Amino acid sequence: MPDIWKRLWYDKAEVEADTVSQIWDTSDSDTPSIATPSLAPAAAPKNIGIFSATAMGVSLMMGSGIFSTPASILGLVGTPSMALILWGLGAVISFGGATAFIELGLMYRRNGGTMRFLAHAFPKPKLMLAYLFSWVMIVCIRPGAIAANGPVIGKYWLYAAGITDSSGWQARAVGFGCITFVTALNIVSAKWSLRLINLLTVVKIVVILVIVITGIIAAAGGIHVAHNDNWSRGFAGTKGDAHAYASALTKVFWAYDGFTNLVYSLGELRRPERNLPWSIGGAVVIVGVLYIMANAAFFIVVPIDVAINSEEILAAEFTFRVFGRSVGQIALPVMIGFSVFGAICAQTYGVSRLLDSANEVGFIPYGRRLCGNHRRLGTPVNSLAAIYALTLLYLLAPPPGKVFDLLVDFVQWSTWLFYGLAAAGAIVLRYTKPHHPLRTFKSFHPLNIMFIAFCVYITVFPFVPPSDGVSDTPYPFYLSPLLGLIATLLGLVPWYFRMAWWPQKTGINLMAWIEDEDAEDTREELDAERHQQEQMADSGERGSEDSSGKGEQVETATSDGQAKVEPVIVNQ
């Protein structure tokens, strides 16, 4: 147990991380490369081991999704049985996507993740897909997701305090405080941010396990709860509306979104060839099993009509019915709030690295004045401040009401569009670069294709009107996906001026880094192979000398001048 705690709290290479940091660049140059060797960015500190890597995925996936979306998913599909099928389907499809990201992550082992994957897979026209992904992820997806999670923390903590906030502003105030704290911690110390992510990951796994075990005991009759017909009804009452299923799948994948979080910090991952497959794949498996069992537990205890009306606090309703007020309405909702708090920590850590990577490759004009690690703190201070400002805009600007559902659907549309494109990129690169030197893992294409197909489904069908013509939200059914589409297409304006107009005017090649990275990867692999061959050759020579030395004879002179042959004894 002490060893486990030590691994949780103190990851390796902290001393190394303290001595390596990227400095502020005060150059006025707008080129993406560092002209002055003394100002070249240092290698990313290797802060992330396998425990922290797995925690970054688990912590983000187990954010607000499992606690805030089961009720709305149930309302969209009609029955717990169908809802459970969607949660299981989400796990399988997410695993298919995860394998594609593992393959790509091992090929391009630098911070930036999906941005680099899209750039290498689809470089034409002028890195448009990579640029649009960076644009929408930095400007919309991550700030919107963090802003959506903040009030969920507030709702659970206010529920524990017995406060009913009909306007939602008190919940937003709590979210504001949490987001501010997380940003400040990320600015002060990357290591303590990772430690907090690790700790809160353990907390949220414990919370889910309590819910799962409690549900099993209730099903066995060990805990008395009011009888309901959630499971006995089977699929009776299941809805068949394609638009409703698209919305439900959007929320399911909101809960599974997070397995890609590590790829934005690959430059800080130690031993990626081992740690990346185990951490991303393991995170999806762990979360998928816990999600299915937790949903089963919810619907064992909470009647279907109460579950649908409970909205984002279904888990609190569950604990209240099982444990009563002291535990169910106070202790566990507080812990659930901390679980969502951990998701904000993981989101903030990852997106700040993406912003720095976008600057590194030249996507951001004069970006080195804004980005880069602080000389003393070793953290991307300005990147974190920019993400913080955008998050507050999404948190405070929308009017009261169904803000959570609107933000979830809004950020999810663009998210899964680019995730599907990245998975397609893994298939494309298998054929365009079949002998990439760092491809040490190959994903299973049928699973990748299934992942891509569902990404297409949840980006197309939200535009299909409901079968009854009535939206289940107070805003038009097409508003969320339309906002996601508009936000993505708006990125074409800065893309044109940055990637087409500016290089034509200045002669700067903003695409050269792709070939440079491929050449560097090949060179590193060749160096590694050469080193391995030299070691094998040295080992072979020593073995040959040893074997030839056995039984070797030398001629020596005796006292009478006669030659005498004596064997040489070789100690084994």
XYZ file of C-alpha atoms in Angstrom:
572
model
C 0.000 0.000 0.000
C 2.788 2.545 0.746
C 4.280 1.796 -2.691
C 0.937 2.433 -4.398
C 0.533 5.733 -2.544
C 4.081 6.728 -3.427
C 3.422 6.031 -7.115
C 0.225 8.067 -6.947
C 1.746 11.077 -5.251
C 5.332 11.189 -6.541
C 5.849 10.255 -10.157
C 9.360 9.588 -11.448
C 11.700 12.066 -13.076
C 10.547 15.062 -11.012
C 14.097 16.172 -10.466
C 14.690 15.882 -14.208
C 11.531 17.865 -14.880
C 12.734 20.677 -12.640
C 15.939 21.068 -14.642
C 14.337 21.099 -18.098
C 11.982 23.881 -19.135
C 11.083 25.866 -22.196
C 11.994 29.549 -21.883
C 10.209 32.671 -22.966
C 11.021 33.685 -26.528
C 11.206 37.428 -27.053
C 12.031 37.231 -30.755
C 9.977 39.421 -33.086
C 10.221 36.866 -35.866
C 6.998 35.336 -37.085
C 8.568 32.174 -38.474
C 7.578 28.890 -36.837
C 11.144 27.811 -36.302
C 13.536 29.154 -33.670
C 16.284 31.050 -35.398
C 18.565 31.562 -32.442
C 20.009 28.324 -31.044
C 20.209 29.737 -27.531
C 16.487 30.376 -27.586
C 15.515 26.965 -28.971
C 12.828 25.280 -26.902
C 14.130 22.557 -24.658
C 12.804 19.029 -24.890
C 9.494 18.604 -23.095
C 10.017 17.398 -19.508
C 9.067 13.755 -19.116
C 6.551 14.237 -16.301
C 4.070 11.540 -17.291
C 4.451 7.888 -16.298
C 1.988 5.081 -16.964
C -0.120 5.820 -13.858
C -0.491 9.508 -14.693
C -1.076 8.659 -18.365
C -3.946 6.316 -17.525
C -5.299 8.806 -15.003
C -5.418 11.556 -17.655
C -7.787 9.429 -19.736
C -9.864 7.996 -16.902
C -10.119 11.352 -15.137
C -11.493 13.121 -18.210
C -13.839 10.325 -19.283
C -15.205 9.984 -15.759
C -16.070 13.630 -15.553
C -19.617 14.882 -15.563
C -20.835 12.532 -18.283
C -21.665 9.435 -16.241
C -23.405 11.558 -13.608
C -25.163 14.156 -15.764
C -26.214 12.419 -18.994
C -27.860 9.035 -18.106
C -31.197 10.717 -17.346
C -31.356 12.619 -20.639
C -30.206 9.541 -22.600
C -32.993 7.528 -20.962
C -35.523 10.188 -21.901
C -34.360 10.134 -25.527
C -34.490 6.343 -26.070
C -37.383 5.513 -23.735
C -36.194 2.447 -21.807
C -33.269 1.492 -19.531
C -32.591 -1.608 -21.663
C -31.942 0.423 -24.809
C -29.972 3.005 -22.834
C -27.689 0.247 -21.535
C -27.139 -1.040 -25.079
C -26.035 2.439 -26.161
C -23.552 2.634 -23.266
C -22.082 -0.734 -24.236
C -21.966 0.258 -27.895
C -20.178 3.445 -26.913
C -17.479 1.427 -25.152
C -16.833 -0.828 -28.161
C -16.771 2.048 -30.637
C -14.557 4.174 -28.392
C -12.090 1.293 -28.122
C -11.980 1.142 -31.930
C -11.130 4.827 -32.013
C -8.607 4.450 -29.208
C -6.592 1.880 -31.176
C -6.313 4.329 -34.092
C -5.047 7.055 -31.753
C -2.537 4.641 -30.211
C -1.099 3.858 -33.656
C -0.925 7.547 -34.588
C 0.474 8.553 -31.206
C 3.360 6.126 -31.500
C 4.133 7.406 -34.989
C 4.184 11.074 -33.915
C 5.410 11.237 -30.340
C 5.155 14.973 -29.754
C 2.747 17.294 -28.012
C -0.186 18.294 -30.187
C -1.919 14.964 -30.750
C -4.736 15.115 -33.289
C -3.360 18.312 -34.810
C -0.176 16.493 -35.867
C -2.042 13.360 -36.930
C -4.279 15.313 -39.322
C -1.342 17.322 -40.641
C 0.620 14.216 -41.608
C -2.374 12.273 -42.938
C -4.028 15.141 -44.852
C -1.379 17.813 -45.572
C -3.362 19.289 -48.484
C -4.688 21.862 -48.934
C -2.154 23.722 -46.810
C -2.838 21.792 -43.572
C -6.462 22.925 -43.588
C -7.860 20.053 -41.491
C -5.085 20.305 -38.885
C -5.589 24.063 -38.658
C -9.384 23.835 -38.372
C -9.074 21.207 -35.653
C -6.665 23.388 -33.675
C -8.939 26.364 -34.154
C -12.140 24.701 -33.023
C -10.506 22.738 -30.188
C -8.802 25.789 -28.705
C -11.576 28.319 -29.342
C -14.690 26.176 -28.846
C -14.432 22.523 -27.831
C -12.252 22.537 -24.728
C -13.338 25.907 -23.287
C -16.982 24.950 -23.921
C -16.528 21.542 -22.288
C -14.815 23.024 -19.233
C -17.586 25.627 -18.981
C -20.219 22.857 -19.195
C -18.551 20.880 -16.405
C -18.189 23.819 -14.014
C -21.901 24.254 -13.165
C -22.303 20.479 -12.780
C -19.892 20.656 -9.842
C -21.967 23.499 -8.451
C -25.249 21.586 -8.800
C -23.930 18.589 -6.875
C -22.336 20.661 -4.118
C -25.393 22.892 -3.799
C -27.579 19.763 -3.697
C -25.417 18.503 -0.832
C -25.878 21.829 0.958
C -29.655 21.673 0.512
C -29.740 24.690 -1.817
C -32.115 24.714 -4.772
C -30.831 27.127 -7.388
C -33.580 27.630 -9.928
C -31.667 30.243 -11.924
C -28.396 28.306 -12.239
C -26.242 31.304 -11.375
C -25.144 29.907 -8.011
C -23.990 26.723 -9.733
C -22.103 28.834 -12.257
C -20.474 30.762 -9.403
C -19.182 27.499 -7.918
C -17.969 26.464 -11.364
C -16.199 29.803 -11.742
C -14.299 29.237 -8.500
C -13.291 25.694 -9.488
C -12.106 26.711 -12.961
C -10.112 29.596 -11.488
C -8.423 27.313 -8.949
C -7.506 24.699 -11.572
C -6.044 27.315 -13.903
C -3.990 28.826 -11.085
C -2.648 25.407 -10.065
C -1.671 24.588 -13.664
C 0.157 27.891 -13.860
C 2.063 27.325 -10.621
C 3.089 23.672 -11.113
C 2.599 21.018 -13.782
C 3.693 18.309 -11.340
C 1.114 19.234 -8.708
C -1.541 19.407 -11.429
C -0.723 15.808 -12.388
C -0.761 14.757 -8.729
C -4.213 16.273 -8.299
C -5.430 14.479 -11.445
C -4.070 11.188 -10.051
C -5.708 11.712 -6.666
C -9.088 12.695 -8.087
C -8.996 9.732 -10.467
C -8.796 7.423 -7.473
C -11.669 9.343 -5.845
C -13.955 9.016 -8.861
C -13.214 5.298 -9.318
C -14.126 4.782 -5.665
C -17.369 6.754 -6.154
C -18.370 4.674 -9.187
C -17.483 1.446 -7.399
C -19.675 2.452 -4.444
C -22.584 3.046 -6.845
C -21.964 -0.255 -8.666
C -21.619 -2.363 -5.520
C -24.656 -0.699 -3.961
C -26.729 -1.446 -7.054
C -25.679 -5.100 -6.980
C -26.632 -5.388 -3.304
C -29.977 -3.667 -3.964
C -30.699 -6.045 -6.846
C -29.952 -9.005 -4.577
C -32.335 -7.664 -1.917
C -29.625 -6.688 0.555
C -30.806 -3.070 0.550
C -34.486 -2.238 0.618
C -35.553 0.069 -2.175
C -38.985 0.677 -3.681
C -39.809 -1.784 -6.441
C -39.949 -0.489 -10.000
C -40.535 -1.995 -13.436
C -37.495 -0.482 -15.162
C -36.082 -3.855 -16.179
C -39.202 -5.986 -16.293
C -40.644 -3.803 -19.051
C -37.758 -4.834 -21.345
C -37.884 -2.824 -24.577
C -41.558 -1.890 -24.291
C -41.780 1.852 -24.826
C -38.463 2.128 -26.689
C -38.459 5.047 -29.104
C -37.472 4.742 -32.762
C -36.641 8.332 -33.672
C -33.309 8.648 -35.556
C -32.828 12.221 -34.347
C -33.345 11.139 -30.720
C -30.785 8.357 -31.075
C -28.273 10.760 -32.612
C -28.741 13.076 -29.622
C -28.462 10.143 -27.206
C -25.265 8.890 -28.846
C -23.862 12.414 -28.710
C -24.313 12.365 -24.941
C -22.930 8.814 -24.642
C -19.806 9.841 -26.505
C -19.601 12.978 -24.385
C -19.130 10.614 -21.447
C -16.506 8.553 -23.318
C -14.711 11.583 -24.710
C -11.348 11.810 -22.991
C -9.418 8.764 -24.138
C -7.596 11.099 -26.552
C -6.563 13.537 -23.817
C -3.101 12.006 -23.410
C -2.121 12.476 -27.063
C -1.888 16.245 -26.609
C 0.950 15.687 -24.112
C 2.840 12.845 -25.839
C 6.088 14.799 -25.703
C 5.944 14.509 -21.906
C 5.212 10.755 -21.833
C 7.961 8.369 -20.750
C 8.416 5.099 -22.684
C 5.517 5.737 -25.090
C 5.952 2.420 -26.894
C 4.859 0.686 -23.679
C 2.870 3.283 -21.786
C 0.677 4.659 -24.579
C -1.156 1.431 -25.573
C -1.674 0.349 -21.978
C -2.816 3.742 -20.725
C -5.287 4.638 -23.519
C -6.583 1.104 -24.078
C -6.753 0.410 -20.355
C -8.609 3.655 -19.678
C -11.346 2.811 -22.216
C -11.799 -0.726 -20.858
C -11.918 0.405 -17.216
C -14.358 3.213 -17.911
C -16.586 1.138 -20.226
C -17.100 -1.609 -17.643
C -17.781 0.869 -14.840
C -20.191 2.924 -16.973
C -22.363 -0.056 -17.904
C -22.511 -1.305 -14.326
C -23.213 2.171 -12.920
C -26.135 2.724 -15.314
C -27.564 -0.660 -14.382
C -27.316 0.365 -10.715
C -29.074 3.704 -11.348
C -32.059 2.043 -12.983
C -32.299 -0.730 -10.401
C -32.971 1.885 -7.731
C -34.546 4.957 -9.390
C -37.927 4.649 -11.195
C -37.891 5.685 -14.831
C -40.092 8.775 -14.438
C -38.053 10.051 -11.489
C -34.799 9.294 -13.314
C -35.824 11.310 -16.378
C -36.940 14.301 -14.278
C -33.774 14.269 -12.139
C -31.734 15.501 -15.145
C -28.069 16.147 -14.160
C -28.393 14.918 -10.554
C -29.541 11.347 -11.175
C -26.565 10.003 -9.197
C -27.542 12.178 -6.238
C -31.108 10.873 -6.418
C -29.724 7.331 -6.453
C -27.560 7.839 -3.370
C -30.366 9.623 -1.509
C -32.743 6.692 -2.057
C -30.155 4.120 -0.979
C -28.268 5.806 1.857
C -30.625 8.498 3.104
C -29.805 12.143 3.693
C -26.491 12.022 5.573
C -24.628 9.939 3.005
C -26.857 10.009 -0.034
C -27.625 13.705 -0.088
C -24.402 15.088 1.356
C -21.304 12.860 1.278
C -21.563 11.200 -2.145
C -22.754 14.304 -4.038
C -19.710 16.130 -2.671
C -17.490 13.295 -3.912
C -19.221 13.335 -7.291
C -18.511 17.053 -7.515
C -14.835 16.338 -6.926
C -15.006 13.708 -9.663
C -16.181 16.313 -12.174
C -13.546 18.661 -10.763
C -10.918 16.103 -11.834
C -12.225 16.236 -15.408
C -11.665 19.986 -15.477
C -8.095 19.435 -14.286
C -7.396 16.952 -17.105
C -9.048 19.134 -19.767
C -7.111 22.226 -18.738
C -3.764 20.401 -18.710
C -4.275 18.905 -22.176
C -5.625 21.895 -24.098
C -2.843 24.224 -22.927
C -0.307 21.816 -24.501
C -2.283 21.824 -27.746
C -2.222 25.620 -27.855
C 1.554 25.601 -27.382
C 1.927 22.973 -30.125
C -0.177 25.053 -32.530
C 2.178 27.934 -31.844
C 5.225 25.720 -32.298
C 4.247 24.756 -35.847
C 3.392 28.346 -36.772
C -0.418 28.287 -36.745
C -0.604 31.311 -34.432
C 0.725 34.666 -35.725
C 3.398 36.061 -33.411
C 2.519 33.180 -31.155
C 5.832 33.007 -29.343
C 5.013 36.311 -27.704
C 1.922 34.662 -26.247
C 2.895 31.017 -25.785
C 5.829 29.061 -24.393
C 6.763 27.891 -20.937
C 7.629 30.402 -18.262
C 11.337 30.436 -17.410
C 10.839 29.929 -13.659
C 7.508 28.091 -13.430
C 8.056 25.818 -16.430
C 4.360 26.006 -17.379
C 2.541 27.576 -20.391
C 1.251 30.550 -18.426
C -0.136 32.619 -21.301
C -1.746 29.598 -22.966
C -3.519 28.781 -19.715
C -4.640 32.391 -19.323
C -6.070 32.426 -22.859
C -8.012 29.196 -22.309
C -9.264 30.569 -18.983
C -10.620 33.712 -20.640
C -12.424 31.735 -23.343
C -13.873 29.349 -20.750
C -15.334 32.215 -18.736
C -16.971 33.513 -21.904
C -18.816 30.196 -22.388
C -19.582 29.928 -18.690
C -21.049 33.371 -18.106
C -22.439 34.522 -21.469
C -25.288 32.020 -22.163
C -28.665 32.806 -20.584
C -30.066 30.592 -17.807
C -31.872 27.419 -18.813
C -30.824 24.278 -20.681
C -27.285 25.559 -21.055
C -25.615 22.237 -20.227
C -27.339 20.272 -22.995
C -26.711 23.077 -25.503
C -22.995 23.248 -24.684
C -22.598 19.455 -24.682
C -24.185 19.067 -28.123
C -22.371 22.136 -29.442
C -18.859 21.013 -28.532
C -19.507 17.355 -29.360
C -20.383 17.953 -33.009
C -16.949 19.302 -33.935
C -15.189 16.913 -31.559
C -16.395 13.748 -33.260
C -16.072 15.198 -36.738
C -12.322 15.537 -36.251
C -11.957 12.334 -34.252
C -13.479 10.479 -37.197
C -11.108 12.234 -39.597
C -8.128 11.338 -37.401
C -9.149 7.661 -37.344
C -9.482 7.800 -41.130
C -5.980 9.280 -41.149
C -4.647 6.159 -39.441
C -5.990 4.076 -42.345
C -4.651 6.518 -44.952
C -1.167 6.581 -43.393
C -1.042 2.775 -43.405
C -0.960 3.021 -47.212
C 0.804 6.331 -47.824
C 3.541 5.624 -45.279
C 3.541 1.835 -44.940
C 7.088 1.673 -43.592
C 6.983 4.478 -41.050
C 9.879 3.710 -38.673
C 7.921 4.392 -35.453
C 4.759 2.423 -36.250
C 5.202 -0.160 -33.482
C 1.452 -0.775 -33.118
C -1.174 -1.449 -35.778
C -4.851 -0.822 -35.120
C -7.596 -3.151 -36.332
C -9.183 -1.516 -39.379
C -12.717 -2.968 -38.965
C -12.905 -1.373 -35.510
C -11.545 1.880 -36.939
C -14.184 1.844 -39.681
C -16.945 1.239 -37.128
C -15.664 4.224 -35.146
C -15.601 6.391 -38.271
C -19.133 5.300 -39.228
C -20.537 6.360 -35.869
C -18.666 9.648 -36.029
C -20.426 10.250 -39.345
C -23.756 9.251 -37.787
C -23.575 11.668 -34.863
C -22.438 14.529 -37.086
C -25.146 14.045 -39.759
C -28.289 12.902 -37.935
C -28.522 15.816 -35.465
C -29.608 17.823 -38.530
C -32.471 15.375 -39.189
C -35.729 16.691 -37.661
C -37.505 14.614 -34.982
C -40.157 12.252 -36.292
C -42.932 14.159 -34.505
C -41.516 17.499 -35.575
C -41.190 18.659 -31.955
C -37.777 19.323 -30.398
C -37.118 17.904 -26.924
C -35.219 21.091 -26.033
C -36.376 24.705 -25.672
C -34.211 25.634 -28.673
C -34.461 24.369 -32.293
C -33.223 20.794 -32.783
C -30.612 21.890 -35.302
C -29.138 24.737 -33.226
C -26.340 22.833 -31.457
C -24.903 21.054 -34.524
C -25.362 24.204 -36.593
C -23.361 26.205 -34.061
C -20.664 23.520 -34.179
C -20.569 23.663 -37.982
C -20.441 27.460 -38.026
C -17.681 27.555 -35.408
C -15.623 25.105 -37.474
C -16.154 26.909 -40.776
C -15.259 30.255 -39.229
C -11.753 28.847 -38.877
C -11.390 29.032 -42.659
C -10.918 32.799 -42.382
C -7.774 32.740 -40.174
C -6.599 29.607 -42.019
C -6.609 31.426 -45.371
C -4.760 34.486 -44.095
C -2.248 32.479 -42.063
C -1.555 29.454 -44.273
C -2.159 30.857 -47.791
C -1.932 34.646 -47.869
C 0.904 35.120 -45.339
C 3.347 32.566 -46.840
C 2.701 33.987 -50.300
C 3.484 37.489 -49.050
C 6.567 36.621 -46.960
C 7.914 33.483 -48.606
C 7.801 31.601 -45.301
C 7.107 27.876 -45.619
C 4.679 26.972 -42.825
C 4.500 23.340 -43.953
C 8.192 22.467 -43.772
C 7.858 21.098 -40.238
C 5.990 18.033 -41.511
C 8.923 16.838 -43.632
C 11.332 17.817 -40.852
C 9.454 15.650 -38.354
C 9.372 12.677 -40.721
C 13.095 13.047 -41.385
C 13.844 13.369 -37.674
C 11.775 10.280 -36.822
C 13.570 8.289 -39.514
C 16.956 9.508 -38.310
C 16.192 8.625 -34.697
C 15.004 5.159 -35.710
C 18.094 4.582 -37.850
C 20.315 5.745 -34.993
C 18.539 3.350 -32.647
C 18.920 0.461 -35.110
C 22.596 1.298 -35.661
C 23.184 1.406 -31.930
C 21.441 -1.948 -31.517
C 23.507 -3.493 -34.324
C 26.723 -2.169 -32.775
C 25.765 -3.702 -29.446
C 25.034 -7.037 -31.122
C 28.317 -6.864 -33.026
C 30.274 -6.116 -29.831
C 28.510 -8.967 -28.084
C 29.289 -11.307 -30.988
C 32.966 -10.356 -31.001
C 33.278 -10.963 -27.280
C 31.567 -14.317 -27.661
C 33.908 -15.266 -30.511
C 36.965 -14.332 -28.495
C 35.739 -16.365 -25.544
C 35.049 -19.448 -27.658
C 38.341 -19.211 -29.540
C 40.200 -18.791 -26.295
C 39.025 -22.129 -24.981
C 41.807 -24.755 -25.390
C 44.216 -22.239 -26.972
C 47.857 -23.334 -26.792
C 51.000 -21.194 -26.584
C 54.637 -22.131 -27.048
C 56.997 -21.297 -24.172
C 60.703 -21.937 -23.647
C 61.955 -24.366 -20.986
C 65.120 -24.007 -18.959
C 67.030 -26.209 -21.378
C 65.981 -24.131 -24.349
C 63.490 -26.685 -25.696
C 60.107 -25.505 -26.857
C 57.150 -26.573 -24.766
C 53.512 -26.285 -25.720
C 51.169 -25.389 -22.827
C 47.413 -24.941 -22.919
C 45.963 -21.603 -21.874
C 43.319 -21.982 -19.191
C 40.408 -19.642 -19.700
C 38.276 -18.974 -16.638
C 34.583 -19.326 -17.476
